[in-house]
Tab-separated table of N, CA and C in Angstrom:
chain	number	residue	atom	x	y	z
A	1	UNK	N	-32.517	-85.572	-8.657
A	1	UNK	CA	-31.493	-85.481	-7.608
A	1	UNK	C	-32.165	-85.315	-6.238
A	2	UNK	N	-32.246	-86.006	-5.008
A	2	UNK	CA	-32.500	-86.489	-4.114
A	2	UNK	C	-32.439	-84.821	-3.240
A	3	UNK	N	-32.767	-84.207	-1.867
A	3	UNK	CA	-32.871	-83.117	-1.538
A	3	UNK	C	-31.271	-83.173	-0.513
A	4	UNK	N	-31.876	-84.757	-0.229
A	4	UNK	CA	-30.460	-85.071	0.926
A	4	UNK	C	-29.106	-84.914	0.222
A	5	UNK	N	-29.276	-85.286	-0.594
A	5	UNK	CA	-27.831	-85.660	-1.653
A	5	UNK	C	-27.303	-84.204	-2.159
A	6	UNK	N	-28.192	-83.105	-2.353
A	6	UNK	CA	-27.985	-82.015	-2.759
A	6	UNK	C	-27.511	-81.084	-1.456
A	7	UNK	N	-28.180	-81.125	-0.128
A	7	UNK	CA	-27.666	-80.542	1.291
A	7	UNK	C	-26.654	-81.181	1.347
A	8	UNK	N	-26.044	-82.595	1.328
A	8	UNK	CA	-24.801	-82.710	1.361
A	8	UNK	C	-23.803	-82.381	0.672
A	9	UNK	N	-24.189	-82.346	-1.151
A	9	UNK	CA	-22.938	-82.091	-1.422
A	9	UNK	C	-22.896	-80.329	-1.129
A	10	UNK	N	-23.972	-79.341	-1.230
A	10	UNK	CA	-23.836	-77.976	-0.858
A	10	UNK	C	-22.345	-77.910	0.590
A	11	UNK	N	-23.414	-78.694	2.003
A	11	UNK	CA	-22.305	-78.329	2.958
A	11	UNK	C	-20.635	-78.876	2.390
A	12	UNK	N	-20.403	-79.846	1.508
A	12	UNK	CA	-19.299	-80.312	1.409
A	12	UNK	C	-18.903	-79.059	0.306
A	13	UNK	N	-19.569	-78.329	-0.666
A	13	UNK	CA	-18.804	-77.651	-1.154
A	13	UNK	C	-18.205	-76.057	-0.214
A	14	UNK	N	-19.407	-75.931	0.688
A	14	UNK	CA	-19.208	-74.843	1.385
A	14	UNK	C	-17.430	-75.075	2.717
A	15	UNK	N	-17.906	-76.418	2.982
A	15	UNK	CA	-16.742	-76.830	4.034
A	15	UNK	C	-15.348	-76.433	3.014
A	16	UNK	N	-15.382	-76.322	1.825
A	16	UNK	CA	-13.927	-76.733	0.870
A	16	UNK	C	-14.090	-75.641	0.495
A	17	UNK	N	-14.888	-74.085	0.445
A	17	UNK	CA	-14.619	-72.887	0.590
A	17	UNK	C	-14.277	-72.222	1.635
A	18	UNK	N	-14.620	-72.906	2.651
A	18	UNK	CA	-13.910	-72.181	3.868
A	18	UNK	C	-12.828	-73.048	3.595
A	19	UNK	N	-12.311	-73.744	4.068
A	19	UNK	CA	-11.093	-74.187	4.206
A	19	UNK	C	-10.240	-73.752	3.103
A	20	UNK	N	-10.374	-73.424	2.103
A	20	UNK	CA	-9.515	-72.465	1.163
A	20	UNK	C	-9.637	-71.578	1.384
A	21	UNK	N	-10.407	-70.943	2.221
A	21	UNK	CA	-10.287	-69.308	2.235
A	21	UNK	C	-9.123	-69.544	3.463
A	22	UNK	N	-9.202	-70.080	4.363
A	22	UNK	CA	-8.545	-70.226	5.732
A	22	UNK	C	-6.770	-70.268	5.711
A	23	UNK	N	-7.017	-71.417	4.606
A	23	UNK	CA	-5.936	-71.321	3.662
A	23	UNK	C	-5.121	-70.193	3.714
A	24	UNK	N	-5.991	-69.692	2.569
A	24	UNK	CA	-5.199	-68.418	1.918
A	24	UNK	C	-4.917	-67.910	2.904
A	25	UNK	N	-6.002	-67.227	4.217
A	25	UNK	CA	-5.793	-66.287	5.197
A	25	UNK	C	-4.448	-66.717	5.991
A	26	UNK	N	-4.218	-67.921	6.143
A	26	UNK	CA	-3.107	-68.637	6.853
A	26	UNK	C	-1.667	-68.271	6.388
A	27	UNK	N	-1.887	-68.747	4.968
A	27	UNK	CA	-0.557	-68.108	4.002
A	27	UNK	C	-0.583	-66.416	3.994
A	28	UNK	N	-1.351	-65.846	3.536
A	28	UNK	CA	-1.067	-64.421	3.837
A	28	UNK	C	-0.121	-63.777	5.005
A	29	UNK	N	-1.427	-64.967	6.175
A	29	UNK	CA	-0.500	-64.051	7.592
A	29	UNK	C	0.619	-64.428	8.197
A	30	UNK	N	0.918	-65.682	7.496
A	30	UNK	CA	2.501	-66.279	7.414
A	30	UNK	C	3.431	-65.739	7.141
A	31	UNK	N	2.903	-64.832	5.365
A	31	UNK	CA	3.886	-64.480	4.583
A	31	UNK	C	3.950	-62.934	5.036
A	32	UNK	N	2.815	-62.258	5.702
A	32	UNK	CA	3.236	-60.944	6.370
A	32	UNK	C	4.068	-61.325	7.532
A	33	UNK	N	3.648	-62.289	8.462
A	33	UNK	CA	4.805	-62.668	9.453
A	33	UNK	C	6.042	-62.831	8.835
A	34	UNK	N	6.345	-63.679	7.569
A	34	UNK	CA	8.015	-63.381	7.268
A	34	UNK	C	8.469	-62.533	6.764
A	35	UNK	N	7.460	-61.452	6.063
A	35	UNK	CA	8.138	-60.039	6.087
A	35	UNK	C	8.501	-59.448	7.183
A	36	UNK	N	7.798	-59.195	8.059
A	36	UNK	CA	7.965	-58.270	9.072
A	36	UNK	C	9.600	-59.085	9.995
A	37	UNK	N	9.720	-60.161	9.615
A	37	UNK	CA	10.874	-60.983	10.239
A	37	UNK	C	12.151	-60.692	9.639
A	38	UNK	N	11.948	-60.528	8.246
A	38	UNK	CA	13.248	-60.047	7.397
A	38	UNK	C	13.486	-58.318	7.665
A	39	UNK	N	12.192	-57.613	7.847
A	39	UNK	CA	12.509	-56.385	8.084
A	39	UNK	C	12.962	-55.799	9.332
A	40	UNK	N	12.590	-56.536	10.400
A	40	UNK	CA	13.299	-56.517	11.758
A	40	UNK	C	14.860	-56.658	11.604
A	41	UNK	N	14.964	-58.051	10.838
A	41	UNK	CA	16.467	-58.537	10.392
A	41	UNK	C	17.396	-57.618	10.170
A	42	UNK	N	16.775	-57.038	8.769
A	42	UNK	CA	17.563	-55.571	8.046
A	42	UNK	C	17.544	-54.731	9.077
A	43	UNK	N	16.442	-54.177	10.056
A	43	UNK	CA	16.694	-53.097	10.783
A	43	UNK	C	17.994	-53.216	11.530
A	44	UNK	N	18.014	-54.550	12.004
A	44	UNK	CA	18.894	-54.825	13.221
A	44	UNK	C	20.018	-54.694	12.395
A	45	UNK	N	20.841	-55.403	11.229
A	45	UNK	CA	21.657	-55.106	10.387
A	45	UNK	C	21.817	-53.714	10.466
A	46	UNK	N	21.135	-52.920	10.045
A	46	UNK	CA	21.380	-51.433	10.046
A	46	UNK	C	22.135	-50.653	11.114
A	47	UNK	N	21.089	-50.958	12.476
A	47	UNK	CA	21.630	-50.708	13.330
A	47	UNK	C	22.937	-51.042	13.675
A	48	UNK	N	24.128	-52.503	13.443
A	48	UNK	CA	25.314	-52.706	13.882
A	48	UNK	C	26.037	-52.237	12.843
């Protein structure tokens, strides 16, 4: 297996671990953003 062929596929596997981690981090802070959106919601509910 060639040295070039092996640095490439490494950075290509590393590029497709970040980008899934980024992912995830994206969805997480989405899905804490739509909590905190429903719980504002309910508060405000509460309040009227």
């Amino acid at each position: 297996m060639p040295v070039s062929t092996f640095i490439l596929g490494s950075e290509t596997y590393f590029i497709g671990i970040a980008s899934s981690v980024y992912t995830a981090m994206a969805y997480c802070f989405s899905w804490k953003s739509l909590i905190k959106v429903v719980q504002n919601q309910k508060s405000k509910i509460q309040y009227i």
